[in-house]
Structures are given as structure tokens and as C-alpha cells.
Amino acid sequence: MAEESVFTDLPMKRPREDEENGASAATEAMETETNSNDYISPVIPGWFSEISPMWPGEAHSLKVEKILFQGKSDYQNVMVFQSSTYGKVLVLDGVIQLTERDECAYQEMITHLPLCSIANPKKVLVIGGGDGGVLREVARHTSVEQIDICEIDKMVVDVSKKFFPDVSVGYEDPRVTLHIGDGVAFLKAVPGGTYDAVIVDSSDPIGPAQELFEKPFFESIAKALRPGGVVSTQAESIWLHMNIIEDIVTNCRQIFKGSVNYAWTTVPTYPSGMIGFMLCSTEGPTVDFKHPVNPIDSNDSQSKSKPLKFYNSELHTAAFCLPSFAKKVIDSKAQS
Ligand code: SPD
């Protein structure tokens, strides 16, 4: 079984109850809109509607069969419900994190895009990703010897282990060590050049994940990576968040002196039906993300775990093809 540790020696992110003027306007707006009825839509009874200032004027809805869990951690509201058509759904602060039906697209792509782009990854760090799905995917790589994960919210880990066994199965891999704590503080304490790959599986940049989208965090990642090491981070939607993506690309271009790329995948239950990833490498051996050198399709690891549902080498290369409106903006930021 995986080891577990709780930091005592690192500064912890302050829980939301302690926030004075620190809560963002966006967070406050969301709480105002959604604090009644625990995110079950007042408009269509029996449906969950995902309402957030991050996608104003729209709200994807899922029909609820049964609410299985509702809790409030030190950091966020946590809910699990059984939906009619997407299986069980994990919701944090009113935002869908995963559904049993389409989680494979996100977890496989955010993991295999970086790990299939370098030969023999050995040490991997996951920031966030408390549900364990990214761990499940990292564990497919037989070259990997050490998998560290730093998740701020223990309730997410516990809830995933109880309600999402096919996702949290990642924790059963003996190479995994779980650290409960603030990913920003964890990374600052990592000795330079430690990891071959860092995967940042965060929620959206309001609430506990806000700092995971800021420049100092990316600087810490670059320091923690070996030369030619790779990072993959959740990088939002080209339909909804071009301003966020522009900032991330600008920061990454300044920090990662290897390559900087935006890739994307379809996820039906995420806002706008898609989500993107920033794939960057540090100075050192060249990483050509668009042409995987470490294919997992033929990897013998699949005989020990369930087959991949979504990722393959063709999708890997296609994920970097962008619609013209996004390509124009991202390429211009990448060159500046
Ligand atoms: N808009 C929601 C983005 C959620 C990204 N993280 C999902 C966690 C799945 N492991």
C-alpha cells in the first residue's frame, strides 16, 4: 500500500474559515449564487447545475438520481451524487471534478501527454489530483520508480476512496507516497532537479487552487525538474478562459527554456466540453511533445491494469492542433 504523510514542518495554506479579506471576488460571487440547496438547481428540481463566475451566462446540468455525500472540508464543499447518465460525480465548491463516464479523457491525457514525451521517466510528482486518477495513469509506466502526490484536502482523498474505487485505485500502487498539504509549500521544499515530470491536476483558479496558476508556482516547478524534465498542468478552456491561458503561456515562456505548448481534449462534463493542458520542458535534452518517444499503447503495463480507454499515440499528436483563433493568440504569446 502507498505511504501517507501529513506535513508538520511546512506552512499550510489557510483554511477558508480563516480568510479575512483574502477571498477573491470570484469566490464570494460563487458562494452567493450557490449556497442554498447545495448546488441542486432551483430552476429544474432534481438537476445539478454548474454555476460559476468562471463561465457566466451558462450552466451545464446533470440529472441527479441520488446525493451520496455532502461535506465541508477546511477548504471547500465536497459533494458526490449519482447521475442518471454519467455515473457517480465528484463536485468541489459546485464545480464538477470528475464523472465516472468521462474521467478517462482528462486523467489519461494530462498524464500520458508528458510521460510519453520523455524516455524512461522515473520520478514523478503530482500536485492536486486527490481523487487518485492521475496516479492510476502514472502507475501504467513501468519505468517509474517513485510517485509523490501532494493534495491539500484529505476529504477529497477519503471521498474518492469510498465512492470512486476505479479512480482511487491509483493509491494502491506501492510506488505512491501521499503528502497531505499545500502543493506550493511542498514544491518550495523540493531539492532542485528532483523530478523527471510534474503533473498539476488542479481545480479552477478560484478557491484553494488559485496559487497553482501563478508565476511563482511555475518557477518552483521548473526548479524541481531535472534538465529536460516536463510539466503538465490543467490549463482551462480556449472557449472560456483565453485570458487565463494567455497569462499562463506568457509566464511559462519566461520560465521554461525548453518548449512550451498548449494541448487539449474533449471532456463532455467540463465547461464548454473541453479542457486544455500546458506542456512545458526545462532547458536540457530537447522534448518534442508532439511526437511521443515513449509510447504506452504497446507498453506491457496494460496487462496488469485495465486498458486505456481514451489515450493513443494518434490523439497525442492531434491534441496539439489548435483552432485558428486559439493558435493565433497562443502562438503570439509564445513568441513574445
Ligand atoms: N472545471 C473543472 C476542472 C477540473 C480539473 N481537475 C479535475 C480533477 C480530476 N482528477
Short mmCIF file of C-alpha atoms and ligand atoms in Angstrom, two decimals:
data_model
loop_
_atom_site.label_atom_id
_atom_site.label_comp_id
_atom_site.label_asym_id
_atom_site.label_seq_id
_atom_site.Cartn_x
_atom_site.Cartn_y
_atom_site.Cartn_z
CA MET A 1 0.00 0.00 0.00
CA ALA A 2 1.05 3.60 -0.55
CA GLU A 3 2.62 5.55 2.28
CA GLU A 4 0.87 8.62 3.70
CA SER A 5 2.29 11.67 5.42
CA VAL A 6 0.87 14.92 6.76
CA PHE A 7 3.30 17.83 6.81
CA THR A 8 4.01 19.37 10.11
CA ASP A 9 7.11 21.25 9.06
CA LEU A 10 5.74 23.29 6.17
CA PRO A 11 3.49 26.34 6.18
CA MET A 12 -0.10 25.35 5.48
CA LYS A 13 -2.46 27.25 3.23
CA ARG A 14 -5.01 28.96 5.49
CA PRO A 15 -8.38 27.25 5.55
CA ARG A 16 -11.28 29.28 4.17
CA GLU A 17 -12.71 29.99 7.66
CA ASP A 18 -9.55 31.97 8.42
CA GLU A 19 -9.79 34.13 5.33
CA GLU A 20 -10.40 37.78 6.16
CA ASN A 21 -10.11 39.93 3.08
CA GLY A 22 -8.31 37.17 1.21
CA ALA A 23 -11.28 35.59 -0.53
CA SER A 24 -11.44 36.62 -4.16
CA ALA A 25 -14.43 38.45 -5.51
CA ALA A 26 -14.98 35.47 -7.77
CA THR A 27 -15.17 33.08 -4.81
CA GLU A 28 -17.57 35.36 -2.97
CA ALA A 29 -19.77 35.64 -6.03
CA MET A 30 -19.91 31.90 -6.38
CA GLU A 31 -20.84 31.39 -2.73
CA THR A 32 -23.62 33.93 -3.01
CA GLU A 33 -25.07 32.21 -6.03
CA THR A 34 -24.81 28.63 -4.83
CA ASN A 35 -25.02 28.43 -1.07
CA SER A 36 -28.64 27.41 -1.00
CA ASN A 37 -29.79 23.87 -1.75
CA ASP A 38 -26.18 22.65 -2.01
CA TYR A 39 -25.90 23.21 -5.76
CA ILE A 40 -29.12 21.44 -6.74
CA SER A 41 -30.68 23.73 -9.26
CA PRO A 42 -33.66 25.76 -8.06
CA VAL A 43 -34.68 26.13 -11.72
CA ILE A 44 -35.13 22.45 -12.58
CA PRO A 45 -35.77 20.39 -9.44
CA GLY A 46 -33.66 17.23 -9.27
CA TRP A 47 -30.92 18.54 -11.54
CA PHE A 48 -27.38 19.68 -10.66
CA SER A 49 -26.40 22.91 -12.47
CA GLU A 50 -22.79 24.02 -12.54
CA ILE A 51 -22.97 27.76 -11.93
CA SER A 52 -19.76 29.78 -11.64
CA PRO A 53 -18.44 33.27 -12.40
CA MET A 54 -15.77 31.47 -14.46
CA TRP A 55 -18.42 30.66 -17.10
CA PRO A 56 -21.02 33.42 -16.74
CA GLY A 57 -24.30 33.06 -18.54
CA GLU A 58 -24.18 29.29 -18.93
CA ALA A 59 -24.55 26.24 -16.71
CA HIS A 60 -24.25 22.62 -17.76
CA SER A 61 -26.76 20.40 -15.90
CA LEU A 62 -26.89 16.72 -14.96
CA LYS A 63 -29.94 14.88 -13.70
CA VAL A 64 -29.45 13.72 -10.11
CA GLU A 65 -30.62 10.25 -9.08
CA LYS A 66 -29.32 10.43 -5.51
CA ILE A 67 -26.97 12.56 -3.42
CA LEU A 68 -24.43 10.17 -1.89
CA PHE A 69 -22.24 12.57 0.13
CA GLN A 70 -22.16 16.20 1.18
CA GLY A 71 -19.44 17.61 3.41
CA LYS A 72 -17.48 20.75 4.14
CA SER A 73 -13.72 20.37 4.48
CA ASP A 74 -11.34 23.04 5.73
CA TYR A 75 -11.01 24.19 2.12
CA GLN A 76 -14.20 23.56 0.17
CA ASN A 77 -17.63 21.99 -0.13
CA VAL A 78 -17.44 18.38 -1.27
CA MET A 79 -20.35 16.53 -2.88
CA VAL A 80 -20.85 13.18 -4.61
CA PHE A 81 -24.03 12.32 -6.46
CA GLN A 82 -25.31 9.52 -8.64
CA SER A 83 -26.26 10.99 -12.00
CA SER A 84 -28.68 9.45 -14.50
CA THR A 85 -26.24 9.24 -17.40
CA TYR A 86 -22.63 9.88 -16.29
CA GLY A 87 -22.33 7.57 -13.26
CA LYS A 88 -21.15 9.00 -9.96
CA VAL A 89 -20.00 12.64 -10.00
CA LEU A 90 -17.46 14.40 -7.72
CA VAL A 91 -18.18 18.11 -7.17
CA LEU A 92 -15.95 20.62 -5.30
CA ASP A 93 -17.39 24.04 -4.46
CA GLY A 94 -20.15 23.48 -7.00
CA VAL A 95 -17.78 22.56 -9.87
CA ILE A 96 -17.62 19.09 -11.47
CA GLN A 97 -14.20 17.50 -10.99
CA LEU A 98 -14.94 14.12 -12.50
CA THR A 99 -17.68 11.76 -13.60
CA GLU A 100 -17.22 8.00 -13.87
CA ARG A 101 -18.14 8.09 -17.55
CA ASP A 102 -15.70 10.67 -18.91
CA GLU A 103 -12.89 10.94 -16.31
CA CYS A 104 -10.67 8.77 -18.52
CA ALA A 105 -10.25 11.55 -21.09
CA TYR A 106 -8.83 14.05 -18.62
CA GLN A 107 -6.77 11.72 -16.42
CA GLU A 108 -5.20 9.83 -19.33
CA MET A 109 -4.35 12.93 -21.36
CA ILE A 110 -2.91 15.08 -18.54
CA THR A 111 -0.70 12.13 -17.61
CA HIS A 112 0.39 10.46 -20.82
CA LEU A 113 1.00 13.65 -22.82
CA PRO A 114 4.03 14.42 -20.58
CA LEU A 115 5.11 10.88 -19.67
CA CYS A 116 5.02 9.55 -23.24
CA SER A 117 7.10 12.54 -24.37
CA ILE A 118 10.26 11.58 -22.45
CA ALA A 119 12.20 8.32 -22.32
CA ASN A 120 12.17 6.35 -19.07
CA PRO A 121 10.50 8.73 -16.60
CA LYS A 122 11.49 7.61 -13.10
CA LYS A 123 10.42 10.22 -10.55
CA VAL A 124 7.00 11.85 -10.89
CA LEU A 125 5.27 14.43 -8.69
CA VAL A 126 1.52 15.01 -8.79
CA ILE A 127 0.18 18.25 -7.28
CA GLY A 128 -3.55 18.09 -6.51
CA GLY A 129 -5.20 15.06 -8.09
CA GLY A 130 -6.52 13.85 -4.73
CA ASP A 131 -9.05 11.55 -6.40
CA GLY A 132 -6.14 9.30 -7.47
CA GLY A 133 -6.97 9.08 -11.18
CA VAL A 134 -3.70 10.61 -12.32
CA LEU A 135 -1.84 8.21 -10.00
CA ARG A 136 -3.65 5.32 -11.71
CA GLU A 137 -2.35 6.56 -15.06
CA VAL A 138 1.22 7.29 -13.90
CA ALA A 139 1.36 3.75 -12.50
CA ARG A 140 0.95 2.32 -16.02
CA HIS A 141 4.51 3.46 -16.76
CA THR A 142 6.81 0.63 -15.78
CA SER A 143 9.93 2.85 -15.83
CA VAL A 144 8.54 4.98 -12.98
CA GLU A 145 10.10 4.19 -9.60
CA GLN A 146 8.74 6.96 -7.37
CA ILE A 147 5.35 8.70 -7.43
CA ASP A 148 4.82 11.53 -4.92
CA ILE A 149 1.46 13.25 -4.60
CA CYS A 150 0.69 16.42 -2.64
CA GLU A 151 -3.04 17.06 -2.17
CA ILE A 152 -4.27 19.83 0.12
CA ASP A 153 -7.65 18.33 1.02
CA LYS A 154 -7.75 14.96 2.78
CA MET A 155 -11.53 14.85 2.40
CA VAL A 156 -11.11 14.58 -1.38
CA VAL A 157 -8.83 11.56 -0.94
CA ASP A 158 -11.18 9.88 1.56
CA VAL A 159 -14.30 10.52 -0.50
CA SER A 160 -12.64 9.20 -3.66
CA LYS A 161 -11.52 6.03 -1.88
CA LYS A 162 -15.09 5.47 -0.67
CA PHE A 163 -17.11 6.33 -3.78
CA PHE A 164 -14.72 6.03 -6.76
CA PRO A 165 -12.73 2.78 -6.37
CA ASP A 166 -11.86 2.61 -10.08
CA VAL A 167 -10.27 6.06 -9.83
CA SER A 168 -8.66 5.89 -6.37
CA VAL A 169 -7.13 2.52 -7.27
CA GLY A 170 -4.05 4.63 -8.08
CA TYR A 171 -3.30 4.85 -4.34
CA GLU A 172 -2.79 1.09 -4.17
CA ASP A 173 0.43 1.25 -6.17
CA PRO A 174 3.41 0.71 -3.81
CA ARG A 175 5.44 3.44 -5.60
CA VAL A 176 2.97 6.11 -4.37
CA THR A 177 3.61 8.36 -1.34
CA LEU A 178 0.75 10.67 -0.34
CA HIS A 179 1.52 14.03 1.31
CA ILE A 180 -1.46 15.96 2.65
CA GLY A 181 -0.58 19.64 2.47
CA ASP A 182 -0.15 22.74 0.35
CA GLY A 183 1.42 21.98 -3.03
CA VAL A 184 3.02 25.42 -3.22
CA ALA A 185 4.88 24.87 0.07
CA PHE A 186 5.71 21.28 -0.86
CA LEU A 187 7.36 22.31 -4.13
CA LYS A 188 9.38 25.06 -2.44
CA ALA A 189 10.96 22.41 -0.20
CA VAL A 190 11.85 20.03 -3.07
CA PRO A 191 15.62 19.91 -3.83
CA GLY A 192 16.43 21.29 -7.31
CA GLY A 193 16.40 18.81 -10.20
CA THR A 194 14.48 16.07 -8.34
CA TYR A 195 11.72 15.09 -10.76
CA ASP A 196 11.51 13.91 -14.37
CA ALA A 197 7.90 15.05 -14.54
CA VAL A 198 5.43 17.17 -12.54
CA ILE A 199 1.69 16.89 -13.17
CA VAL A 200 -0.55 19.63 -11.75
CA ASP A 201 -4.10 18.26 -11.56
CA SER A 202 -5.82 21.28 -10.08
CA SER A 203 -9.33 22.59 -9.82
CA ASP A 204 -10.11 26.03 -11.28
CA PRO A 205 -8.17 29.15 -10.17
CA ILE A 206 -10.69 30.30 -7.60
CA GLY A 207 -10.53 28.89 -4.09
CA PRO A 208 -7.71 26.59 -2.94
CA ALA A 209 -6.10 26.17 -6.39
CA GLN A 210 -5.60 29.87 -7.15
CA GLU A 211 -1.85 29.94 -6.48
CA LEU A 212 -1.32 26.93 -8.78
CA PHE A 213 -1.90 29.26 -11.75
CA GLU A 214 0.58 31.96 -10.67
CA LYS A 215 4.13 32.65 -11.80
CA PRO A 216 5.99 31.80 -8.54
CA PHE A 217 4.43 28.33 -8.61
CA PHE A 218 5.66 27.70 -12.15
CA GLU A 219 9.13 28.89 -11.08
CA SER A 220 9.10 26.31 -8.27
CA ILE A 221 8.12 23.57 -10.74
CA ALA A 222 10.96 24.50 -13.10
CA LYS A 223 13.42 24.33 -10.19
CA ALA A 224 12.11 20.93 -9.07
CA LEU A 225 12.58 19.42 -12.56
CA ARG A 226 15.80 17.95 -13.93
CA PRO A 227 17.20 19.40 -17.19
CA GLY A 228 14.82 18.33 -19.97
CA GLY A 229 12.14 17.49 -17.38
CA VAL A 230 8.48 18.04 -18.20
CA VAL A 231 5.40 19.59 -16.61
CA SER A 232 1.73 19.15 -17.49
CA THR A 233 -0.79 21.49 -15.88
CA GLN A 234 -4.54 21.90 -16.10
CA ALA A 235 -4.91 24.96 -18.37
CA GLU A 236 -8.62 25.61 -18.79
CA SER A 237 -10.77 26.17 -21.90
CA ILE A 238 -9.99 28.04 -25.10
CA TRP A 239 -13.72 28.89 -25.37
CA LEU A 240 -13.99 30.44 -21.91
CA HIS A 241 -10.59 31.33 -20.48
CA MET A 242 -8.36 32.75 -23.19
CA ASN A 243 -7.22 35.49 -20.80
CA ILE A 244 -6.08 32.90 -18.23
CA ILE A 245 -4.35 30.87 -20.95
CA GLU A 246 -2.55 33.96 -22.28
CA ASP A 247 -1.15 34.67 -18.81
CA ILE A 248 -0.06 31.06 -18.32
CA VAL A 249 1.66 30.96 -21.73
CA THR A 250 3.44 34.28 -21.07
CA ASN A 251 4.69 33.07 -17.68
CA CYS A 252 5.71 29.64 -18.96
CA ARG A 253 7.57 31.16 -21.89
CA GLN A 254 9.66 33.19 -19.45
CA ILE A 255 10.33 30.27 -17.11
CA PHE A 256 10.62 27.09 -19.21
CA LYS A 257 13.51 27.38 -21.63
CA GLY A 258 12.85 24.08 -23.41
CA SER A 259 9.44 24.02 -25.08
CA VAL A 260 6.03 25.49 -24.25
CA ASN A 261 2.84 24.05 -25.77
CA TYR A 262 -0.94 24.04 -25.24
CA ALA A 263 -2.84 20.80 -25.87
CA TRP A 264 -6.47 19.95 -25.31
CA THR A 265 -9.01 17.20 -25.03
CA THR A 266 -12.76 16.76 -25.06
CA VAL A 267 -14.44 16.19 -21.66
CA PRO A 268 -18.23 16.41 -22.07
CA THR A 269 -18.95 17.38 -18.45
CA TYR A 270 -16.36 20.17 -18.20
CA PRO A 271 -17.43 23.73 -19.05
CA SER A 272 -17.54 24.16 -22.85
CA GLY A 273 -16.98 20.41 -23.24
CA MET A 274 -13.20 20.64 -23.41
CA ILE A 275 -10.16 21.40 -21.28
CA GLY A 276 -6.55 22.23 -22.03
CA PHE A 277 -3.11 21.49 -20.65
CA MET A 278 0.18 23.39 -20.69
CA LEU A 279 3.04 21.10 -21.60
CA CYS A 280 6.47 22.59 -20.94
CA SER A 281 10.04 21.37 -20.60
CA THR A 282 13.10 22.79 -18.91
CA GLU A 283 16.37 23.58 -20.67
CA GLY A 284 18.32 20.42 -21.45
CA PRO A 285 17.68 17.43 -23.71
CA THR A 286 15.08 18.53 -26.27
CA VAL A 287 11.48 17.43 -25.71
CA ASP A 288 9.24 17.34 -28.78
CA PHE A 289 5.83 16.93 -27.16
CA LYS A 290 4.07 16.47 -30.47
CA HIS A 291 5.95 13.29 -31.30
CA PRO A 292 5.89 10.84 -28.37
CA VAL A 293 9.10 8.85 -27.85
CA ASN A 294 7.74 6.62 -25.08
CA PRO A 295 4.53 5.11 -26.48
CA ILE A 296 2.31 3.41 -23.95
CA ASP A 297 -0.03 1.79 -26.47
CA SER A 298 2.33 -1.16 -26.81
CA ASN A 299 3.55 -0.98 -23.21
CA ASP A 300 3.26 -4.27 -21.36
CA SER A 301 1.95 -2.40 -18.28
CA GLN A 302 -1.54 -2.73 -19.75
CA SER A 303 -1.60 -6.41 -18.98
CA LYS A 304 -1.59 -5.54 -15.24
CA SER A 305 -4.21 -2.79 -15.31
CA LYS A 306 -7.43 -2.06 -17.18
CA PRO A 307 -6.76 -1.00 -20.80
CA LEU A 308 -6.54 2.68 -21.67
CA LYS A 309 -9.98 3.99 -22.65
CA PHE A 310 -9.06 7.26 -24.35
CA TYR A 311 -5.36 7.98 -24.97
CA ASN A 312 -3.46 6.71 -28.00
CA SER A 313 -0.47 7.97 -29.98
CA GLU A 314 -2.60 9.49 -32.75
CA LEU A 315 -4.64 11.51 -30.23
CA HIS A 316 -1.39 12.56 -28.55
CA THR A 317 -0.13 14.33 -31.65
CA ALA A 318 -3.59 15.65 -32.58
CA ALA A 319 -4.05 17.21 -29.12
CA PHE A 320 -1.57 19.95 -30.05
CA CYS A 321 -3.55 21.06 -33.14
CA LEU A 322 -5.44 24.22 -32.23
CA PRO A 323 -8.39 26.06 -33.79
CA SER A 324 -7.15 29.14 -35.65
CA PHE A 325 -8.49 31.68 -33.12
CA ALA A 326 -6.62 29.99 -30.27
CA LYS A 327 -3.48 29.28 -32.29
CA LYS A 328 -3.19 32.95 -33.18
CA VAL A 329 -3.28 34.09 -29.56
CA ILE A 330 -1.16 31.29 -28.09
CA ASP A 331 1.50 31.47 -30.81
CA SER A 332 1.77 35.26 -30.41
CA LYS A 333 2.24 34.92 -26.65
CA ALA A 334 4.69 32.07 -27.14
CA GLN A 335 6.90 34.20 -29.40
CA SER A 336 6.83 37.38 -27.30
N1 SPD B 1 -13.51 22.91 -14.40
C1 SPD B 1 -13.05 21.75 -13.67
C2 SPD B 1 -11.62 21.42 -13.86
C3 SPD B 1 -11.22 20.25 -13.01
C4 SPD B 1 -9.85 19.79 -13.24
N2 SPD B 1 -9.39 18.82 -12.28
C5 SPD B 1 -10.11 17.61 -12.25
C6 SPD B 1 -9.59 16.62 -11.29
C7 SPD B 1 -9.66 15.24 -11.82
N3 SPD B 1 -8.62 14.42 -11.33
#
